[in-house]
Coordinates of C-alpha atoms in Angstrom, one line a residue:
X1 CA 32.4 -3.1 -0.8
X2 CA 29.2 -5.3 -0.4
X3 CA 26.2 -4.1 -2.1
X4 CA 24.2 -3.3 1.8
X5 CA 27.3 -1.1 2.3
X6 CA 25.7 1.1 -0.4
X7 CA 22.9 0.8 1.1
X8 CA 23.4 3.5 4.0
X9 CA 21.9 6.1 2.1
X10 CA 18.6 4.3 1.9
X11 CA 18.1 4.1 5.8
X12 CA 14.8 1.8 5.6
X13 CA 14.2 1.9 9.2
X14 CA 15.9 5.1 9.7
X15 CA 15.2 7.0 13.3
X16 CA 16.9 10.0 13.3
X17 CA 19.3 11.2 10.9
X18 CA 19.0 9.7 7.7
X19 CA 22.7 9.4 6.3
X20 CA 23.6 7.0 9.0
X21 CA 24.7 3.3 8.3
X22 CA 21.9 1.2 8.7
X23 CA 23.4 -1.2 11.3
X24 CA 24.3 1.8 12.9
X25 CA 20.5 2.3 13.3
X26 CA 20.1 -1.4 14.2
X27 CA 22.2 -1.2 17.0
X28 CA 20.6 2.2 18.3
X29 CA 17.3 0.2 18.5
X30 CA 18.9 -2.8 20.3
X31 CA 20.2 -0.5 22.7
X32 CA 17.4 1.6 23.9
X33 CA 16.2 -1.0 26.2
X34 CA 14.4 -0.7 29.5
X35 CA 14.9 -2.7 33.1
X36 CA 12.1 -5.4 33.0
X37 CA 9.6 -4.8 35.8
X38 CA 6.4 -6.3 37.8
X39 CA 3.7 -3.9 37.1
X40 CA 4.1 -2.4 40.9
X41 CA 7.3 -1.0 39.8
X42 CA 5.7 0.0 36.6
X43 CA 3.6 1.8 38.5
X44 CA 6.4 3.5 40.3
X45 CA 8.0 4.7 36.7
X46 CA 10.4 1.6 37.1
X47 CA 12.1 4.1 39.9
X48 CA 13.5 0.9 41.7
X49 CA 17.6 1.4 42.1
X50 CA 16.8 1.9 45.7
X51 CA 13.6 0.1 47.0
X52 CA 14.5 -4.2 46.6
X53 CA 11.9 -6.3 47.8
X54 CA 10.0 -6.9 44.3
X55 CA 11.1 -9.6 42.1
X56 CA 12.0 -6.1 39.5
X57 CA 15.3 -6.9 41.2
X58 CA 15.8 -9.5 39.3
X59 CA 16.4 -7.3 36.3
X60 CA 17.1 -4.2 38.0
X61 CA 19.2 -3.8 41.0
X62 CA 20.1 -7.5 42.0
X63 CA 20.7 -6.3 45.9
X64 CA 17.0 -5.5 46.0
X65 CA 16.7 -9.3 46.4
X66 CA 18.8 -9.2 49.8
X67 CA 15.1 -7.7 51.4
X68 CA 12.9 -10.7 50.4
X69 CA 11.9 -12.3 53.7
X70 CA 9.9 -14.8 52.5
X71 CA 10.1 -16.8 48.8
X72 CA 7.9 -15.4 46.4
X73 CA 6.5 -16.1 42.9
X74 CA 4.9 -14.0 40.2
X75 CA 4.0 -14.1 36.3
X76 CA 3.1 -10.5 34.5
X77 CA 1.1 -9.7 31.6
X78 CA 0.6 -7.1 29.3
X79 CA -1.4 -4.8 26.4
X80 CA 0.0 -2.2 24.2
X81 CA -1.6 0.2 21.6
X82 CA 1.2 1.6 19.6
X83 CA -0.5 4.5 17.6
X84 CA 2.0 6.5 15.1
X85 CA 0.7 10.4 13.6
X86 CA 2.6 10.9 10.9
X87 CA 3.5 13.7 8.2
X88 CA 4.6 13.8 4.8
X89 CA 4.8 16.3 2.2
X90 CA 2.5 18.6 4.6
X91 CA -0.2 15.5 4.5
X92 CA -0.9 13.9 7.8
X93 CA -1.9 10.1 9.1
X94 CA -2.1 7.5 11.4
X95 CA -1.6 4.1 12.3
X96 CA -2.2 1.6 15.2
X97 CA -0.7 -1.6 16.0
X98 CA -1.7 -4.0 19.6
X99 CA 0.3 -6.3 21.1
X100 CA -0.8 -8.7 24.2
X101 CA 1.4 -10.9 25.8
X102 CA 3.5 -11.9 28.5
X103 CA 6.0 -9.3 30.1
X104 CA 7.7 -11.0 32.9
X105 CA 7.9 -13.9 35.4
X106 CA 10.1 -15.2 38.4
X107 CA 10.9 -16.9 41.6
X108 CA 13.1 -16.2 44.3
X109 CA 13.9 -18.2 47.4
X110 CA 14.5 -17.0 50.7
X111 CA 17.8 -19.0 52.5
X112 CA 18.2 -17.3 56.2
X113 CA 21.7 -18.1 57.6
X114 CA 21.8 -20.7 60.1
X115 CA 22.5 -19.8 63.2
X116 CA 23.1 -21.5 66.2
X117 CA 20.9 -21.0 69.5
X118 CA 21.3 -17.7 71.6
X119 CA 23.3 -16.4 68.7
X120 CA 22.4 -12.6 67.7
X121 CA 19.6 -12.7 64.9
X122 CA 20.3 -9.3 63.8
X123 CA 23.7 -8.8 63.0
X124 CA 26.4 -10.3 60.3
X125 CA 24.9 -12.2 56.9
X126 CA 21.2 -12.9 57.8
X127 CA 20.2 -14.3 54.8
X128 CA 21.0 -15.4 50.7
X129 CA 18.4 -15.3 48.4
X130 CA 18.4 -16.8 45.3
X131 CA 16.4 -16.0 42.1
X132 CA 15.4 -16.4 38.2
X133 CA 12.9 -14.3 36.1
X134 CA 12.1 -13.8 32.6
X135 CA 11.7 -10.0 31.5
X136 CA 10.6 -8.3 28.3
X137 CA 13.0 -5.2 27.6
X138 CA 11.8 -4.1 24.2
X139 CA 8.5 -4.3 22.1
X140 CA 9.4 -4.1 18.2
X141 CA 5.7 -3.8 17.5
X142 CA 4.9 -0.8 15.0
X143 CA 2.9 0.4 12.0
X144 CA 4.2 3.3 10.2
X145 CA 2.1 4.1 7.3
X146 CA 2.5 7.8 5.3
X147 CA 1.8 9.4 2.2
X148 CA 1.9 12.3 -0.4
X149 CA 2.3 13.8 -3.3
X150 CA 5.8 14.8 -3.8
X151 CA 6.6 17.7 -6.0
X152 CA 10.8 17.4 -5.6
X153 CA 11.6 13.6 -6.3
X154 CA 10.9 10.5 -7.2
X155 CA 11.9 7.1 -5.9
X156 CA 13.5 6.9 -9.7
X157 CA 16.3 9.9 -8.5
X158 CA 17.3 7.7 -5.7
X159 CA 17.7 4.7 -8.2
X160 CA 19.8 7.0 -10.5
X161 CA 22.1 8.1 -7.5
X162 CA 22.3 5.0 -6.1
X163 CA 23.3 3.9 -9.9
X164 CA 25.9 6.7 -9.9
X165 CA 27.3 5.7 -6.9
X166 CA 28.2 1.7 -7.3
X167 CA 29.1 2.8 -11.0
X168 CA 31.8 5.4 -9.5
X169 CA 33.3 3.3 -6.5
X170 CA 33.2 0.0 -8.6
X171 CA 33.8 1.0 -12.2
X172 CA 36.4 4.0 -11.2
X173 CA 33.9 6.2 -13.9
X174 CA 30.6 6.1 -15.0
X175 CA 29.7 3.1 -17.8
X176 CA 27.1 2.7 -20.4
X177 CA 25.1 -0.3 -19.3
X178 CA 23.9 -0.4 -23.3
X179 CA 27.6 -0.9 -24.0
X180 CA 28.8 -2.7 -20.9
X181 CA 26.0 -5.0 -19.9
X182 CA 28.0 -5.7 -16.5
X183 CA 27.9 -1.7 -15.1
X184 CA 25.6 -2.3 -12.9
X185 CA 26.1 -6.0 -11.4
X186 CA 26.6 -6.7 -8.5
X187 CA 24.2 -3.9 -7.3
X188 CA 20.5 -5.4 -6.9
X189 CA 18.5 -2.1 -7.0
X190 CA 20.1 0.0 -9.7
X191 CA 19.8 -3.4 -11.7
X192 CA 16.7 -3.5 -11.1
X193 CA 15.6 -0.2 -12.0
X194 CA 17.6 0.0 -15.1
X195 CA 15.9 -3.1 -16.4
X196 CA 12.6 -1.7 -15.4
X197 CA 13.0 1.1 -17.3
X198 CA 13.1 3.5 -14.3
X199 CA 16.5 5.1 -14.8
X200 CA 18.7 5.7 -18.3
X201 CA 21.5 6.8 -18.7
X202 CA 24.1 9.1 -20.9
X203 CA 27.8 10.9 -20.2
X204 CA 26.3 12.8 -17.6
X205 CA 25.4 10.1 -15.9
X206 CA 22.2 8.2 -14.6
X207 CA 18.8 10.0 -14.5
X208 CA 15.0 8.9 -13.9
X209 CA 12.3 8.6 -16.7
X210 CA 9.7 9.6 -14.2
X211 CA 8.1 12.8 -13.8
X212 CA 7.7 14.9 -10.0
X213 CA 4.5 15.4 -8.5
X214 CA 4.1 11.8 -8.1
X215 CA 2.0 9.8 -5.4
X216 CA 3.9 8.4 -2.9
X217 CA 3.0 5.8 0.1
X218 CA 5.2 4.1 2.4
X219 CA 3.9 1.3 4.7
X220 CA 6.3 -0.3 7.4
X221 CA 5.2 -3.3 9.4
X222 CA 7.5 -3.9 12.4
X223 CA 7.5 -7.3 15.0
X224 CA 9.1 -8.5 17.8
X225 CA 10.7 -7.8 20.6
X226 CA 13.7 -8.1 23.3
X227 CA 13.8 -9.9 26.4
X228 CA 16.1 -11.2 29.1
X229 CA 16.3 -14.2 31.4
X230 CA 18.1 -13.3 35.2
X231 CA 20.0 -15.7 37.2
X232 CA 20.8 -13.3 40.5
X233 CA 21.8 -13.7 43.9
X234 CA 21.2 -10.7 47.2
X235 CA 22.4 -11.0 50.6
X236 CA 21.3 -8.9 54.0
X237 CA 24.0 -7.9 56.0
X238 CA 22.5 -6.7 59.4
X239 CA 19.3 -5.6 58.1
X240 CA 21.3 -2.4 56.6
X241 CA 23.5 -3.4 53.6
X242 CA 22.1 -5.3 50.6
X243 CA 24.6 -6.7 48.0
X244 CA 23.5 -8.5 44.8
X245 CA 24.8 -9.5 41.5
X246 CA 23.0 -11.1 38.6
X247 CA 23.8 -13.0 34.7
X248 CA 21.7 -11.9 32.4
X249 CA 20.9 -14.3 28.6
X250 CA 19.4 -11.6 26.4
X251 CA 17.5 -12.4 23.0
X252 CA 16.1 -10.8 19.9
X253 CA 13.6 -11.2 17.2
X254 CA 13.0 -7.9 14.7
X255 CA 10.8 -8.4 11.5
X256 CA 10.5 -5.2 9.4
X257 CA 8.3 -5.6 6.1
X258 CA 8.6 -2.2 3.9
X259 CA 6.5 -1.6 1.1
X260 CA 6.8 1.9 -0.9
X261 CA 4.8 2.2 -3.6
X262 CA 4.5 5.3 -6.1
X263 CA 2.5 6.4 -9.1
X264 CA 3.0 8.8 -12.0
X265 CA 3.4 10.1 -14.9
X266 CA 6.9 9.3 -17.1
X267 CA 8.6 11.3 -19.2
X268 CA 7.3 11.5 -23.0
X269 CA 10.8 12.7 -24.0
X270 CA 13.0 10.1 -22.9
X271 CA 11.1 6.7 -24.0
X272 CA 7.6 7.1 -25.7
X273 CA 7.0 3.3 -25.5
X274 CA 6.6 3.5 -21.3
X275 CA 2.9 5.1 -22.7
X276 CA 2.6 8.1 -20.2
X277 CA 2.4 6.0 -16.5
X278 CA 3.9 3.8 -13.9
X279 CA 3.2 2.3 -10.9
X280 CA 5.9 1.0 -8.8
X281 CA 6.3 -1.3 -5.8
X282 CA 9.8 -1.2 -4.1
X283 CA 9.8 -3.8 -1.1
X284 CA 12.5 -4.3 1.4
X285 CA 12.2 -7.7 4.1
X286 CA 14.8 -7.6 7.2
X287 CA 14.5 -10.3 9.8
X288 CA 17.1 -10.1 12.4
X289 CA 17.8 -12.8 15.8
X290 CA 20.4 -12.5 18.4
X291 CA 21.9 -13.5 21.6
X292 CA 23.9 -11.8 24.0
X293 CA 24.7 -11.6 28.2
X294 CA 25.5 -9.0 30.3
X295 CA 26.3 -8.9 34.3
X296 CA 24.7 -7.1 36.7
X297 CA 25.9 -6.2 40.1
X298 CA 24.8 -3.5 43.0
X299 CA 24.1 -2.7 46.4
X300 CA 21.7 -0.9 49.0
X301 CA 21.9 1.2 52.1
X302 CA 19.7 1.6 54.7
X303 CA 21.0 4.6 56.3
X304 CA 17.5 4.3 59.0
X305 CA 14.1 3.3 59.1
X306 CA 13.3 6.6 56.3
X307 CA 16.1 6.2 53.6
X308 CA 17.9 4.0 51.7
X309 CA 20.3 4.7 49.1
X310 CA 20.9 2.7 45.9
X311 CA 23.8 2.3 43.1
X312 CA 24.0 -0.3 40.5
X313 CA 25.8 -1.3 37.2
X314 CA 25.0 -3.0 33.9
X315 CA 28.1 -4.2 32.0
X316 CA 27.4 -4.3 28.5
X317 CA 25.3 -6.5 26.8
X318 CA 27.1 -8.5 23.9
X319 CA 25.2 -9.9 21.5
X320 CA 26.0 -12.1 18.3
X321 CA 23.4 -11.0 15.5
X322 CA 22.2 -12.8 12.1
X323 CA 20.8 -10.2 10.0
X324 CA 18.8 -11.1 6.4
X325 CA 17.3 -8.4 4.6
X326 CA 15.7 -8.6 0.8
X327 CA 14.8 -6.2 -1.5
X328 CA 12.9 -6.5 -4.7
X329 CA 11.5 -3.8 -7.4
X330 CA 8.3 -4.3 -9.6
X331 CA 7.0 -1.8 -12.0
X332 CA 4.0 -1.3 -14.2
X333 CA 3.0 0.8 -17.3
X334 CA 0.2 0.9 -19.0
X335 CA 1.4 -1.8 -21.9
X336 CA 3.7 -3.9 -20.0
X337 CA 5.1 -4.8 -16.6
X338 CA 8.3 -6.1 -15.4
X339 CA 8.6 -8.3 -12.1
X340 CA 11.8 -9.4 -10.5
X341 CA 13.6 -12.0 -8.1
X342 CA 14.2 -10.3 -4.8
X343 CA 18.0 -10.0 -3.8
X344 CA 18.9 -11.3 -0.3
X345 CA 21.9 -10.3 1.9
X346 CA 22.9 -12.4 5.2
X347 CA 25.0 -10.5 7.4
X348 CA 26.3 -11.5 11.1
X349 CA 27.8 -9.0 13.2
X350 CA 28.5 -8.5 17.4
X351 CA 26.8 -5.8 19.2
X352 CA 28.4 -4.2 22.1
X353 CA 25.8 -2.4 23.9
X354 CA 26.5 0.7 26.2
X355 CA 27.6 0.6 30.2
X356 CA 24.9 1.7 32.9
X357 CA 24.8 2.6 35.9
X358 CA 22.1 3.9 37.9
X359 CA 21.9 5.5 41.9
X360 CA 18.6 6.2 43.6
X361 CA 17.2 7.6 46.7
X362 CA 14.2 5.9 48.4
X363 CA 12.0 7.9 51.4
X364 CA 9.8 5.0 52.7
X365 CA 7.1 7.3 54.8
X366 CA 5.9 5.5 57.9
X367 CA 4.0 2.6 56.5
X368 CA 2.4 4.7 54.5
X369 CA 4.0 4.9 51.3
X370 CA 7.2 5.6 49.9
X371 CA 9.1 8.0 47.0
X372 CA 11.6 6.9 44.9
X373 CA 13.5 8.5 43.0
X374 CA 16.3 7.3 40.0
X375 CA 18.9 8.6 37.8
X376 CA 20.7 6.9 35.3
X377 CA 24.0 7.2 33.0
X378 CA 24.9 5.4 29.4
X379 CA 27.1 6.4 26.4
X380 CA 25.4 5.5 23.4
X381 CA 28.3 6.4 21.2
X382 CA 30.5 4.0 23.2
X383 CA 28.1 1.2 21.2
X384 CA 30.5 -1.0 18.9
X385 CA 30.0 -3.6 15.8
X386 CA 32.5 -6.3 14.7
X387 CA 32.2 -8.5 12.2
X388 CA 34.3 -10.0 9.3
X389 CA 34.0 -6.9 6.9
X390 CA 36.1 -3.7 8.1
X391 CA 34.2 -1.6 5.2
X392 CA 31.0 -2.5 7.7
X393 CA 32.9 -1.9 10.9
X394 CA 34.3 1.2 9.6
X395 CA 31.3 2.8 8.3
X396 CA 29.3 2.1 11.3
X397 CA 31.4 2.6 14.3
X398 CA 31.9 5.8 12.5
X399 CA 28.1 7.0 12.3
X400 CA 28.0 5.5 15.8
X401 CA 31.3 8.1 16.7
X402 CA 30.3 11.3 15.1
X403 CA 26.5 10.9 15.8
X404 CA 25.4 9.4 18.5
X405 CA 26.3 10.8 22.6
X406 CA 25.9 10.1 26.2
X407 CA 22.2 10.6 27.7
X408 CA 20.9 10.8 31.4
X409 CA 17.5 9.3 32.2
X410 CA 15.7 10.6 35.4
X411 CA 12.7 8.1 37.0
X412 CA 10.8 9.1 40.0
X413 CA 7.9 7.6 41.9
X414 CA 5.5 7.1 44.7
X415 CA 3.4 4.6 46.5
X416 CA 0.5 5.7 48.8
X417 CA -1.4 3.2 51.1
X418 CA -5.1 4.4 50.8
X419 CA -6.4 1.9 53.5
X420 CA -4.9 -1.4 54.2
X421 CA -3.3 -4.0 51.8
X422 CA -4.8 -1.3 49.3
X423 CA -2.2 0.7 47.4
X424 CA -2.1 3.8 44.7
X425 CA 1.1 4.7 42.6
X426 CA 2.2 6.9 40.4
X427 CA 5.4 8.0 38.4
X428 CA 7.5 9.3 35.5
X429 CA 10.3 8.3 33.4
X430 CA 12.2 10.4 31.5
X431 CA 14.8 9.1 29.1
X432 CA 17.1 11.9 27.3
X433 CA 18.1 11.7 23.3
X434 CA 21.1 9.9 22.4
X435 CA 21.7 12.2 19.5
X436 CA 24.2 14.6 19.7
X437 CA 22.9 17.3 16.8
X438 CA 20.8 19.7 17.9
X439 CA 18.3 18.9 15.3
X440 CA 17.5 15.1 16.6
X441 CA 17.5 16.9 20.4
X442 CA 13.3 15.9 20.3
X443 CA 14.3 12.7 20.3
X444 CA 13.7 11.9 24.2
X445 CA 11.0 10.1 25.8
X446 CA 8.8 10.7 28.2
X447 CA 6.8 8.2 30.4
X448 CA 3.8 8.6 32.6
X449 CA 2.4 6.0 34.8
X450 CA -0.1 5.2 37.5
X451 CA -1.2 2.3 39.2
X452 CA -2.9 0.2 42.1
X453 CA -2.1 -3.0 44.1
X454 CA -3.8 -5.2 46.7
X455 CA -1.6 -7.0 49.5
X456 CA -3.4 -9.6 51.3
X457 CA -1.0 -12.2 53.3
X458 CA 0.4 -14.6 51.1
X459 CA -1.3 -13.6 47.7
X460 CA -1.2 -10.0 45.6
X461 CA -1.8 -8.3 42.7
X462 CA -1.1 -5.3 40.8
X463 CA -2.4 -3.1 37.9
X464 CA -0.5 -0.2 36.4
X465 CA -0.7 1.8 33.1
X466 CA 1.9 3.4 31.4
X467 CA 2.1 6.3 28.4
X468 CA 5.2 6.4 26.5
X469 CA 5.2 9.6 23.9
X470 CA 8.5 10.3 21.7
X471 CA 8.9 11.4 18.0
X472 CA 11.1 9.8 15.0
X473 CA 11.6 10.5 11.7
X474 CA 11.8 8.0 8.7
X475 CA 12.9 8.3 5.4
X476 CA 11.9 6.2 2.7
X477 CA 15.2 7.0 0.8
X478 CA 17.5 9.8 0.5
X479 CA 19.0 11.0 -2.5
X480 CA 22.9 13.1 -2.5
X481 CA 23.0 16.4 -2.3
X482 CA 25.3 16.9 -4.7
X483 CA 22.7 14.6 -7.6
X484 CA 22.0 16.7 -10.3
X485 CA 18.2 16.4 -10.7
X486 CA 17.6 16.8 -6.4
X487 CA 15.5 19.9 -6.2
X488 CA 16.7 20.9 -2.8
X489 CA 14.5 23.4 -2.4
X490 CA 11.2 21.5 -1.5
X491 CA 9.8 19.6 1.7
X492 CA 12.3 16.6 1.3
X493 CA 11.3 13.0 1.7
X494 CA 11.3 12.7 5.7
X495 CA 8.1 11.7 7.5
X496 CA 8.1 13.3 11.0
X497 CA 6.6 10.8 13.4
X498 CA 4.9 11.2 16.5
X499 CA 4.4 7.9 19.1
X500 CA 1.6 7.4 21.2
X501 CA 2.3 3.8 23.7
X502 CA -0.3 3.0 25.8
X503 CA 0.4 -0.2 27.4
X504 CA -1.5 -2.0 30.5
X505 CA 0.6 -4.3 33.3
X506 CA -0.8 -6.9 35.5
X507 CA 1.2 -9.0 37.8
X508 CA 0.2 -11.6 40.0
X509 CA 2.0 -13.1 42.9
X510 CA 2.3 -14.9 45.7
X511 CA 4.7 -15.6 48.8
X512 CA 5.1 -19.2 50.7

């Protein structure tokens, strides 16, 4: 078993429970994606199964592009303010983190059927439409930054568990590393900490030379994000029945920079020579990239002038994934310090992502406005991992199994024309937990959105703003129950995290 496999306990980036895997995690994140939209359909709360006619379709319901009567360009931009309120140890604190940049982009051209004179315009295929677009899905950008003074543990218990643990499932038994200089190689951190004087050892097993009521801060630097370029084709049958299907190429690019840092006092009893303190820096380094497709296909009914009625489906995305994380430990005491080379794992893996499929009901009022309304379906359990190590596969697909569940999201919407060309919106999104304990059950989201647009006849714009509020956890590191020293009775050492997104949309467009 690879060293990373050990690793699960640790849970870096952990949202949720903490004793899952940690590509387990990974995937989670990569899955909890959203349908790229033009800032209209922001508006709207992305309610857009049923509507068509926005160049959303491109990454939403492909038979929305059957409605286009006219070709039509656009490019989107965006800013977000990701602000995180955090506790720890009964201590509370925040952090922000902004983010500008382009959210989406495309073209689609309008190809009416040819039809010879006197023939009826109104029946059978009346057009094919054709388009591409370029969508964000996911915004990676986060600060997480917590601290406290923590009266159970220290960082130095996790070491000694983790120490206990590689020297049980790779030495059969716990080993002397003053007698057996090799008990601990081939894992990184318990190396680490045993050279730095953090953990010693005797029959019991390992224990830490560090003292509770300790100072603790973890910092957590997160970039990136996930987006998606749309090939996708809609046809009108008769002005009544839309059809559409799409190929999606999906990428990602995740950066997460950890630094924990903690201060003390050591234990006189144990070693006099460490003087009394400590100060220690544990930093972790992941950087992950991948690539994947998925298919898109759906349709849209226009039962009469007032409703139309929407269903369409996502296959899974599958994406191939290189994964490089690092760790390194450096300590100080008062007399000496010890600083080390940081370990580095390279892992590849394939990421099956979860079905979707999404129906939606759309009241267009008049040419006044319009409601819309969504409701969507995915099993996140059904997420799977393959690679070339079956300890991996097994440990993860497992956490995936027993932990994660099926969620229904709900999107509704509605478009109001004040005075001509001159539009105002508004919506909600909500998106349930894909946790199946009751105790991760805060883990939905919930979306709020508003917005305005301007139509004049060949150019247009719109504005809409979007509040996105959901709560985490994150552990820093998480010891065994069953470790000796692990007072179980305290606070623990989860920070309970509260997300604040405000993010502004702007598309332009125009048709020709």
């Amino acid at each position: 078993m690879k060293l990373k496999d050990l690793l699960l306990l640790s849970a870096f980036i952990a949202v949720g429970s903490p004793s899952f895997a940690q590509y387990a995690n990974d995937a989670l994140m990569f899955s909890q994606f959203e349908q790229g939209a033009t800032a209209r359909f922001k508006g709207l709360g992305n309610a857009q199964t049923a509507l068509g006619g926005d160049l959303s379709s491109l990454a939403g319901n492909p038979a929305g592009l059957g409605l286009f009567t006219r070709s039509e360009i656009s490019l989107g931009t965006d800013f977000s303010n990701h602000k995180v309120e955090s506790q720890y140890i009964n201590q509370f604190s925040n952090s922000n983190k902004d983010r500008f940049g382009i959210n989406n982009g495309g073209v689609v051209f309008h190809s009416p059927s040819w039809r010879s004179r006197g023939e009826d315009l109104k029946t059978g295929w009346l057009s094919v439409n054709f388009g591409a677009g370029f969508n964000r899905t996911n915004n990676f950008n986060t600060t997480i930054d917590y601290s406290g003074k923590n009266p159970t543990s220290s960082v130095a218990d996790f070491f000694a568990d983790q120490a206990d643990l590689f020297s049980k499932t790779n030495n059969s038994g716990l080993v002397d590393p003053t007698v057996d200089k090799t008990a601990l190689s081939g894992s990184a951190l318990a190396e680490m900490a045993w050279q730095n004087f953090l953990i010693e050892f005797n029959p019991a097993g390992y224990f830490p030379t560090t003292q509770l009521n300790n100072n603790q801060q973890n910092v957590v630097f997160r970039t990136g994000s996930q987006s998606e370029v749309n090939f996708a084709v809609g046809a009108n049958y008769s002005n009544q029945l839309y059809l559409g299907a799409s190929v999606g190429l999906s990428t990602l690019n995740f950066n997460s920079d950890r630094t924990f840092t903690e201060s003390g006092s050591t234990n006189p009893f144990i070693d006099p020579r460490l003087n009394g303190t400590y100060n220690l820096s544990y930093r972790t380094s992941q950087t992950t990239r991948g690539t994947g497709a998925n298919l898109k296909a759906g349709m849209i009914y226009r039962a009469n002038d007032f409703l139309r009625v929407g269903l369409s489906m996502a296959s899974p995305t599958w994406f191939r994934i290189n994964d490089s994380f690092s760790e390194v430990l450096d300590t100080r005491y008062t007399n000496f310090n010890y600083t080390n080379t940081p370990a580095v794992y390279d892992f590849s893996y394939d990421l099956r992502t979860p079905f979707r499929i999404n129906g939606g009901l759309a009241f267009i009022l008049a040419q006044k406005g319009l409601l819309s309304a969504d409701v969507e379906y995915l099993d996140y359990s059904s997420i799977k991992i393959t690679s070339d190590s079956r300890d991996v596969d097994a440990l993860d697909n497992s956490a995936i199994r027993n932990n994660y569940k099926s969620a229904v999201n709900f999107r509704v919407g509605g478009e109001y024309k004040v005075i001509d060309n001159f539009m105002i919106r508004a919506g909600y999104d909500y998106m349930g937990s894909p946790y199946r304990h009751q105790q991760n059950q805060y883990a939905y989201t919930r979306v709020y959105t508003g917005g305005i647009g301007y139509r004049a006849k060949l150019l247009y714009f719109d504005v809409a703003y979007q509040n996105r509020t959901f709560k985490t956890s994150n552990t820093p590191y998480v010891i065994d129950p069953g470790y000796p020293d692990f007072d179980q009775t305290g606070p623990g050492q989860t920070a309970l995290l509260k997300h604040n997104n405000n993010s502004v949309f702007l598309t332009i467009g125009t048709r020709f």
